[in-house]
Amino acid sequence: MKVSVRKREIIKVASQLFKDKGYNAVSMRDIALELGIKAASLYNHIEGKQEILSILVLDLAKEFTLGMNKIASSELSPTQKIEQLIEMHIDITVTQSEALAALNNDWMHLEGEDLKSFIEMRDDYEENFRSIIKAGIANKEIKNYHPEVILFSILSTLRTLYLWYQKRGKLDVNVLKKDMVAVLLKGII
Amino acid sequence: MKVSVRKREIIKVASQLFKDKGYNAVSMRDIALELGIKAASLYNHIEGKQEILSILVLDLAKEFTLGMNKIASSELSPTQKIEQLIEMHIDITVTQSEALAALNNDWMHLEGEDLKSFIEMRDDYEENFRSIIKAGIANKEIKNYHPEVILFSILSTLRTLYLWYQKRGKLDVNVLKKDMVAVLLKGII
DNA sequence: ACACAAAACTAACACTTGTTAGTTTAATAT
DNA sequence: ATATTAAACTAACAAGTGTTAGTTTTGTGT
């Protein structure tokens, strides 16, 4: 897994363009222009457009998987696990919003084995999250609403947080974490 | 505003393809193929690809604006207004998930005046929502968290609901509304 | 049966797409 | 200095894009 400096630059520039316009609306010439080189020169560093997307999406998906496994297998209570998950999402949002945008919006443009393994990781992640919620309900820590409703109301918020963090980016991360955990767990009224 | 039957068919088919692959990944030939005709024949009914996107996104945006104006100007309490907004989003999700996908994912591919008026409607919508939340906080009906955090945790959930409703689509709409309102307002613990 | 309009067709356009081949320039090591 | 390698370049490709022009088919009302 050797990744040259130039390759990282290309991926970074591409991810910024993908975030604004989406994978399909960004051409190799767009990426090259931003770097001040010609499109053909990109191929000295990367295999192709697909590889950029794969790296962006799969690397981040692996990071989520790793974090989830660590939290899920810990000795924390369900509620504490959810708190940790919320904080992990916020940390990733703050440091990697471009890759997160690609993961959210452009994963379906992956191909072959990459697409398969992404979907598998995503399903596993959700299944782990669901189990934590169910354990909390069985536990009486969490109210007895439909687990699916709880799952997606939390996950939707966390997944699209990157859209808001850039717009109203002045929020301090620790304030955000504190209020976010409170709103998602204890409600607003 | 005359819209022929065939034109409606084209828009419907296109919206389904847009939902799965995104505006830019769907060609006029894809749309035509689905309808069993040639791409050039589409132009007997529509002005172009952009028109399809405009109709999908702007019509729905207008519907949201209308609903918001009605609710915001009512005599309900802030909390009741939010309840109504949640129910409106769920109703629209259930009946128009394809257009909602385009509004969420492909609005940035609108051009010129259409893009401008979309952004204006979207900003107005959010500003109205924000005002309701602030009124609730001033009111002591709503807890004193950062209004922005409350706003986007609710809106994110509602906007991406269409993704879940198709996957786990067996949820009864009234159960969904009830649990959703409860989770978003009263929290889960 | 005939005229007319709606809606399909074929063929082509100008342009953009990702990518490859082959070449030249720049940087580094001996 | 010279050889080697990395990284840029030019030029072009085959395929796909949205769209237009002109023509034929289909359906409807008289």
Coordinates of C-alpha atoms (C1' of nucleotides) in Angstrom, one line a residue:
Chain A
M1 CA 0.0 0.0 0.0
K2 CA 2.5 2.7 -1.2
V3 CA 0.8 5.9 -1.9
S4 CA 3.0 8.7 -3.3
V5 CA 2.7 12.3 -2.4
R6 CA 1.4 13.3 -5.8
K7 CA -1.2 10.6 -5.8
R8 CA -2.5 11.9 -2.5
E9 CA -2.7 15.4 -4.0
I10 CA -4.7 14.1 -6.9
I11 CA -7.1 12.2 -4.6
K12 CA -7.6 15.3 -2.4
V13 CA -8.3 17.6 -5.3
A14 CA -10.6 15.1 -6.9
S15 CA -12.5 14.6 -3.6
Q16 CA -13.2 18.3 -3.3
L17 CA -14.6 18.4 -6.8
F18 CA -16.6 15.3 -6.2
K19 CA -18.1 16.8 -3.1
D20 CA -19.5 19.8 -5.0
K21 CA -20.6 18.3 -8.3
G22 CA -20.7 14.6 -7.8
Y23 CA -18.5 11.9 -9.3
N24 CA -20.0 11.8 -12.7
A25 CA -20.0 15.5 -13.3
V26 CA -16.3 15.8 -12.7
S27 CA -14.0 14.9 -15.6
M28 CA -10.4 13.9 -15.5
R29 CA -9.7 17.2 -17.3
D30 CA -11.4 19.1 -14.5
I31 CA -9.1 17.3 -12.0
A32 CA -6.0 17.9 -14.0
L33 CA -6.9 21.6 -14.6
E34 CA -7.1 22.1 -10.8
L35 CA -3.6 20.7 -10.5
G36 CA -2.2 22.7 -13.4
I37 CA -1.3 19.6 -15.5
K38 CA -2.9 17.7 -18.4
A39 CA -5.4 14.9 -18.0
A40 CA -3.1 12.3 -19.5
S41 CA -0.4 13.1 -16.9
L42 CA -2.7 11.9 -14.1
Y43 CA -2.2 8.3 -15.4
N44 CA 1.5 8.4 -14.3
H45 CA 0.1 8.3 -10.7
I46 CA -3.3 6.6 -10.7
E47 CA -4.8 3.7 -12.6
G48 CA -7.9 5.6 -13.5
K49 CA -10.9 7.6 -12.3
Q50 CA -12.5 4.5 -10.7
E51 CA -9.4 4.1 -8.5
I52 CA -9.8 7.5 -7.0
L53 CA -13.4 6.7 -6.0
S54 CA -12.5 3.3 -4.7
I55 CA -9.7 4.7 -2.4
L56 CA -12.0 7.5 -1.2
V57 CA -15.0 5.3 -0.4
L58 CA -13.4 2.1 0.7
D59 CA -10.7 3.5 2.9
L60 CA -13.3 5.5 4.8
A61 CA -15.7 2.6 5.0
K62 CA -12.9 0.5 6.5
E63 CA -12.3 3.2 9.1
F64 CA -16.0 3.2 10.0
T65 CA -15.9 -0.6 10.2
L66 CA -12.9 -0.6 12.5
G67 CA -14.4 2.0 14.8
M68 CA -17.7 0.2 15.0
N69 CA -16.0 -3.1 15.8
K70 CA -14.0 -1.6 18.6
I71 CA -17.1 0.1 20.1
A72 CA -19.5 -2.8 19.6
S73 CA -17.2 -5.3 21.3
S74 CA -16.5 -3.0 24.3
E75 CA -18.0 -3.4 27.7
L76 CA -19.9 -0.2 27.6
S77 CA -23.7 0.0 28.0
P78 CA -25.8 0.4 24.8
T79 CA -26.4 4.1 25.5
Q80 CA -22.7 4.7 26.0
K81 CA -21.9 2.8 22.8
I82 CA -24.3 5.1 20.9
E83 CA -22.6 8.1 22.4
Q84 CA -19.2 6.9 21.3
L85 CA -20.6 6.2 17.8
I86 CA -22.0 9.7 17.6
E87 CA -18.6 11.2 18.6
M88 CA -16.8 9.0 16.0
H89 CA -19.0 10.2 13.2
I90 CA -18.5 13.8 14.2
D91 CA -14.7 13.4 14.3
I92 CA -14.7 11.8 10.9
T93 CA -17.0 14.5 9.6
V94 CA -14.7 17.2 10.7
T95 CA -11.5 15.7 9.4
Q96 CA -12.7 14.0 6.2
S97 CA -15.9 15.7 4.9
E98 CA -14.9 15.2 1.3
A99 CA -14.5 11.5 1.5
L100 CA -17.7 11.3 3.5
A101 CA -19.5 13.1 0.7
A102 CA -18.2 10.5 -1.8
L103 CA -19.2 7.7 0.5
N104 CA -22.7 9.1 0.9
N105 CA -23.4 10.2 -2.7
D106 CA -21.2 8.3 -5.1
W107 CA -20.8 4.8 -3.7
M108 CA -23.2 3.4 -6.3
H109 CA -20.7 4.3 -9.0
L110 CA -18.2 1.7 -7.6
E111 CA -17.9 -1.4 -9.8
G112 CA -17.4 -5.1 -9.4
E113 CA -15.8 -6.3 -6.2
D114 CA -15.4 -2.8 -4.8
L115 CA -19.1 -2.3 -5.0
K116 CA -19.8 -5.6 -3.4
S117 CA -17.4 -5.1 -0.5
F118 CA -18.7 -1.6 0.2
I119 CA -22.3 -2.8 0.4
E120 CA -21.2 -5.6 2.7
M121 CA -19.4 -3.2 5.0
R122 CA -22.4 -0.9 5.0
D123 CA -24.8 -3.6 5.8
D124 CA -22.6 -5.0 8.6
Y125 CA -22.3 -1.5 10.1
E126 CA -26.0 -1.0 10.2
E127 CA -26.6 -4.4 11.6
N128 CA -24.2 -3.7 14.4
F129 CA -25.9 -0.4 15.1
R130 CA -29.3 -2.1 15.1
S131 CA -28.1 -4.7 17.6
I132 CA -26.9 -2.1 20.0
I133 CA -30.2 -0.4 19.8
K134 CA -32.1 -3.6 20.4
A135 CA -29.9 -4.5 23.3
G136 CA -30.8 -1.0 24.8
I137 CA -34.5 -1.7 24.3
A138 CA -34.2 -5.1 25.9
N139 CA -32.3 -3.4 28.7
K140 CA -35.0 -0.7 29.2
E141 CA -32.2 1.9 28.7
I142 CA -33.9 2.8 25.4
K143 CA -37.6 3.4 24.9
N144 CA -39.6 0.8 23.0
Y145 CA -40.0 2.5 19.6
H146 CA -39.5 0.7 16.3
P147 CA -35.7 0.0 16.3
E148 CA -35.6 0.9 12.6
V149 CA -37.0 4.3 13.2
I150 CA -34.4 5.0 15.9
L151 CA -31.6 3.6 13.8
F152 CA -32.2 5.7 10.7
S153 CA -33.1 8.9 12.6
I154 CA -29.6 8.8 14.2
L155 CA -27.7 7.5 11.2
S156 CA -29.3 10.0 8.8
T157 CA -28.4 12.9 11.0
L158 CA -24.8 11.7 11.4
R159 CA -24.3 10.8 7.7
T160 CA -25.4 14.2 6.4
L161 CA -23.7 16.2 9.1
Y162 CA -20.9 17.1 6.7
L163 CA -23.4 19.2 4.7
W164 CA -24.1 21.4 7.6
Y165 CA -20.7 21.5 9.2
Q166 CA -19.3 23.3 6.1
K167 CA -22.2 25.8 5.9
R168 CA -22.4 26.7 9.6
G169 CA -18.8 25.7 10.3
K170 CA -18.2 27.9 13.2
L171 CA -19.6 25.5 15.7
D172 CA -17.0 24.3 18.1
V173 CA -16.6 20.5 17.8
N174 CA -17.0 19.9 21.5
V175 CA -20.2 21.9 21.7
L176 CA -21.4 20.1 18.7
K177 CA -20.7 16.7 20.3
K178 CA -22.4 17.7 23.5
D179 CA -25.6 19.1 21.9
M180 CA -25.7 16.4 19.3
V181 CA -25.6 13.6 21.8
A182 CA -28.2 15.4 23.9
V183 CA -30.6 16.1 21.0
L184 CA -30.4 12.6 19.6
L185 CA -30.7 10.8 22.9
K186 CA -32.8 13.0 25.1
G187 CA -34.9 14.8 22.5
I188 CA -35.7 18.5 22.3
I189 CA -38.8 18.9 24.5
Chain B
M1 CA -49.2 24.6 -17.5
K2 CA -50.3 21.9 -19.9
V3 CA -48.6 18.6 -19.3
S4 CA -49.5 15.7 -21.6
V5 CA -49.9 12.2 -20.4
R6 CA -46.8 11.1 -22.3
K7 CA -44.7 13.9 -20.8
R8 CA -45.7 12.7 -17.4
E9 CA -44.7 9.2 -18.3
I10 CA -41.3 10.4 -19.4
I11 CA -40.8 12.4 -16.2
K12 CA -41.8 9.4 -14.1
V13 CA -39.5 7.0 -15.8
A14 CA -36.6 9.5 -15.7
S15 CA -37.2 10.1 -12.0
Q16 CA -36.9 6.4 -11.2
L17 CA -33.6 6.2 -13.1
F18 CA -32.3 9.4 -11.5
K19 CA -33.1 8.0 -8.1
D20 CA -30.9 5.0 -8.6
K21 CA -28.0 6.4 -10.6
G22 CA -28.1 10.2 -10.3
Y23 CA -29.0 12.8 -13.0
N24 CA -25.6 12.7 -14.7
A25 CA -25.3 9.0 -14.9
V26 CA -28.6 8.7 -16.8
S27 CA -28.6 9.4 -20.5
M28 CA -31.5 10.3 -22.7
R29 CA -31.0 7.0 -24.4
D30 CA -31.4 5.2 -21.1
I31 CA -34.7 7.0 -20.5
A32 CA -35.9 6.2 -24.1
L33 CA -35.0 2.6 -23.8
E34 CA -37.1 2.2 -20.7
L35 CA -40.0 3.6 -22.6
G36 CA -39.4 1.5 -25.6
I37 CA -38.7 4.4 -28.0
K38 CA -35.7 6.2 -29.4
A39 CA -34.0 9.0 -27.7
A40 CA -34.9 11.5 -30.4
S41 CA -38.5 10.8 -29.9
L42 CA -38.4 12.2 -26.4
Y43 CA -38.0 15.7 -27.9
N44 CA -41.6 15.6 -29.3
H45 CA -42.7 15.9 -25.7
I46 CA -40.0 17.7 -23.7
E47 CA -37.6 20.5 -24.3
G48 CA -34.6 18.6 -23.0
K49 CA -33.0 16.8 -20.2
Q50 CA -32.8 19.9 -18.1
E51 CA -36.5 20.4 -18.3
I52 CA -37.1 17.0 -16.6
L53 CA -34.9 17.9 -13.7
S54 CA -36.4 21.4 -13.4
I55 CA -40.0 20.0 -13.2
L56 CA -39.0 17.3 -10.7
V57 CA -37.1 19.6 -8.4
L58 CA -39.0 22.9 -8.6
D59 CA -42.5 21.4 -8.4
L60 CA -41.6 19.6 -5.3
A61 CA -39.8 22.6 -3.8
K62 CA -42.9 24.6 -4.4
E63 CA -45.0 22.0 -2.6
F64 CA -42.7 22.2 0.4
T65 CA -42.8 25.9 0.4
L66 CA -46.6 25.9 0.2
G67 CA -46.9 23.5 3.1
M68 CA -44.4 25.4 5.2
N69 CA -46.1 28.7 4.7
K70 CA -49.4 27.2 5.7
I71 CA -48.0 25.7 8.9
A72 CA -45.7 28.6 9.8
S73 CA -48.6 31.1 9.6
S74 CA -51.0 29.0 11.6
E75 CA -51.9 29.5 15.3
L76 CA -50.3 26.3 16.5
S77 CA -47.6 26.1 19.1
P78 CA -44.0 25.7 17.9
T79 CA -44.1 22.0 19.0
Q80 CA -47.3 21.4 17.1
K81 CA -45.9 23.1 14.1
I82 CA -42.9 20.8 14.1
E83 CA -45.2 17.8 14.4
Q84 CA -47.1 19.0 11.4
L85 CA -43.9 19.5 9.4
I86 CA -42.7 16.0 10.2
E87 CA -46.0 14.6 9.0
M88 CA -45.8 16.6 5.9
H89 CA -42.3 15.3 5.1
I90 CA -43.5 11.7 5.7
D91 CA -46.5 12.1 3.4
I92 CA -44.3 13.5 0.6
T93 CA -41.7 10.8 1.1
V94 CA -44.3 8.1 0.7
T95 CA -46.0 9.6 -2.3
Q96 CA -43.0 11.2 -4.2
S97 CA -39.8 9.5 -3.2
E98 CA -38.3 9.7 -6.7
A99 CA -38.7 13.5 -6.9
L100 CA -37.4 13.8 -3.4
A101 CA -34.3 11.9 -4.4
A102 CA -33.7 14.4 -7.3
L103 CA -34.3 17.3 -5.0
N104 CA -31.8 16.0 -2.4
N105 CA -29.1 14.8 -4.8
D106 CA -29.3 16.5 -8.1
W107 CA -30.5 20.1 -7.4
M108 CA -27.0 21.4 -8.1
H109 CA -27.3 20.4 -11.7
L110 CA -30.0 22.9 -12.2
E111 CA -28.9 25.9 -14.3
G112 CA -29.5 29.7 -14.4
E113 CA -32.7 31.0 -13.0
D114 CA -33.9 27.5 -11.9
L115 CA -30.9 27.0 -9.7
K116 CA -31.3 30.5 -8.2
S117 CA -35.0 30.1 -7.4
F118 CA -34.4 26.6 -5.9
I119 CA -31.7 27.9 -3.6
E120 CA -34.0 30.7 -2.5
M121 CA -36.8 28.4 -1.7
R122 CA -34.5 26.1 0.2
D123 CA -33.1 28.9 2.3
D124 CA -36.5 30.3 3.0
Y125 CA -37.7 26.9 4.1
E126 CA -34.8 26.5 6.5
E127 CA -35.2 30.0 7.8
N128 CA -38.9 29.4 8.6
F129 CA -38.0 26.1 10.3
R130 CA -35.3 27.9 12.3
S131 CA -37.7 30.6 13.4
I132 CA -40.2 28.0 14.7
I133 CA -37.4 26.3 16.7
K134 CA -36.3 29.6 18.2
A135 CA -39.8 30.5 19.1
G136 CA -40.1 27.2 20.9
I137 CA -36.9 27.8 22.8
A138 CA -38.0 31.4 23.8
N139 CA -41.2 29.7 24.8
K140 CA -39.5 27.1 27.0
E141 CA -41.4 24.5 25.0
I142 CA -38.1 23.4 23.5
K143 CA -34.8 22.8 25.4
N144 CA -32.1 25.4 25.0
Y145 CA -29.7 23.6 22.7
H146 CA -28.0 25.3 19.7
P147 CA -31.0 25.9 17.3
E148 CA -28.8 24.9 14.4
V149 CA -28.1 21.4 15.9
I150 CA -31.8 20.9 16.4
L151 CA -32.7 22.1 12.9
F152 CA -30.3 19.9 11.1
S153 CA -30.9 16.8 13.2
I154 CA -34.6 16.9 12.3
L155 CA -34.2 18.0 8.7
S156 CA -31.5 15.5 7.9
T157 CA -33.7 12.7 9.2
L158 CA -36.7 13.9 7.2
R159 CA -34.8 14.5 4.0
T160 CA -33.2 11.1 3.8
L161 CA -36.2 9.2 5.0
Y162 CA -36.9 8.2 1.4
L163 CA -33.8 6.0 1.4
W164 CA -35.1 4.0 4.3
Y165 CA -38.7 3.9 3.4
Q166 CA -37.9 1.9 0.2
K167 CA -35.6 -0.5 1.9
R168 CA -37.7 -1.3 4.9
G169 CA -40.9 -0.3 3.2
K170 CA -43.2 -2.4 5.2
L171 CA -43.6 0.1 8.0
D172 CA -47.2 1.4 8.3
V173 CA -47.3 5.2 7.6
N174 CA -49.2 6.0 10.8
V175 CA -46.8 3.9 12.9
L176 CA -44.0 5.7 11.2
K177 CA -45.4 9.1 11.9
K178 CA -46.1 8.3 15.5
D179 CA -42.7 6.9 16.3
M180 CA -40.9 9.5 14.2
V181 CA -42.5 12.4 16.0
A182 CA -41.8 10.7 19.4
V183 CA -38.1 9.9 18.6
L184 CA -37.4 13.4 17.2
L185 CA -39.1 15.3 19.9
K186 CA -38.8 13.2 23.0
G187 CA -35.6 11.3 22.4
I188 CA -34.9 7.7 22.8
I189 CA -33.8 7.4 26.4
Chain C
dA1 C1' -61.3 7.5 -48.1
dC2 C1' -58.7 11.5 -46.9
dA3 C1' -56.5 15.2 -44.5
dC4 C1' -54.1 16.4 -40.5
dA5 C1' -51.7 16.2 -36.5
dA6 C1' -49.2 13.5 -33.0
dA7 C1' -45.5 10.7 -32.3
dA8 C1' -42.5 7.7 -33.7
dC9 C1' -38.4 6.9 -36.7
dT10 C1' -33.3 7.3 -39.1
dA11 C1' -29.2 9.8 -39.5
dA12 C1' -26.2 12.8 -38.2
dC13 C1' -24.1 16.9 -35.7
dA14 C1' -20.7 18.8 -32.6
dC15 C1' -18.8 18.0 -28.3
dT16 C1' -17.1 15.6 -24.2
dT17 C1' -15.7 11.4 -22.0
dG18 C1' -11.8 8.2 -20.0
dT19 C1' -7.9 6.4 -21.6
dT20 C1' -3.5 4.9 -24.4
dA21 C1' 0.8 5.5 -27.1
dG22 C1' 4.8 7.7 -27.8
dT23 C1' 7.8 11.6 -26.7
dT24 C1' 10.1 15.2 -24.2
dT25 C1' 11.5 17.5 -20.0
dA26 C1' 13.1 17.5 -15.1
dA27 C1' 15.2 15.4 -11.3
dT28 C1' 18.3 12.1 -9.1
dA29 C1' 22.1 8.7 -8.5
dT30 C1' 26.4 7.0 -9.9
Chain D
dA1 C1' 29.1 14.0 -17.2
dT2 C1' 26.1 10.1 -17.9
dA3 C1' 22.6 6.9 -17.2
dT4 C1' 18.2 6.2 -15.1
dT5 C1' 13.8 7.2 -13.6
dA6 C1' 9.8 10.1 -12.7
dA7 C1' 6.6 13.0 -14.4
dA8 C1' 5.1 16.0 -17.5
dC9 C1' 3.7 16.6 -22.5
dT10 C1' 1.2 16.1 -27.5
dA11 C1' -1.9 13.7 -30.2
dA12 C1' -5.2 10.7 -30.8
dC13 C1' -8.7 6.9 -30.1
dA14 C1' -13.2 4.9 -29.6
dA15 C1' -17.3 5.5 -27.2
dG16 C1' -20.9 8.1 -25.4
dT17 C1' -23.3 12.7 -24.8
dG18 C1' -27.5 15.9 -25.7
dT19 C1' -29.7 17.5 -29.5
dT20 C1' -31.5 18.8 -34.4
dA21 C1' -33.3 18.0 -39.1
dG22 C1' -36.0 15.6 -42.0
dT23 C1' -38.9 11.6 -42.8
dT24 C1' -42.2 8.0 -42.0
dT25 C1' -45.7 5.8 -39.4
dT26 C1' -49.8 5.8 -36.4
dG27 C1' -54.1 7.4 -34.9
dT28 C1' -58.3 10.4 -35.2
dG29 C1' -62.1 13.2 -37.0
dT30 C1' -64.7 14.3 -41.0

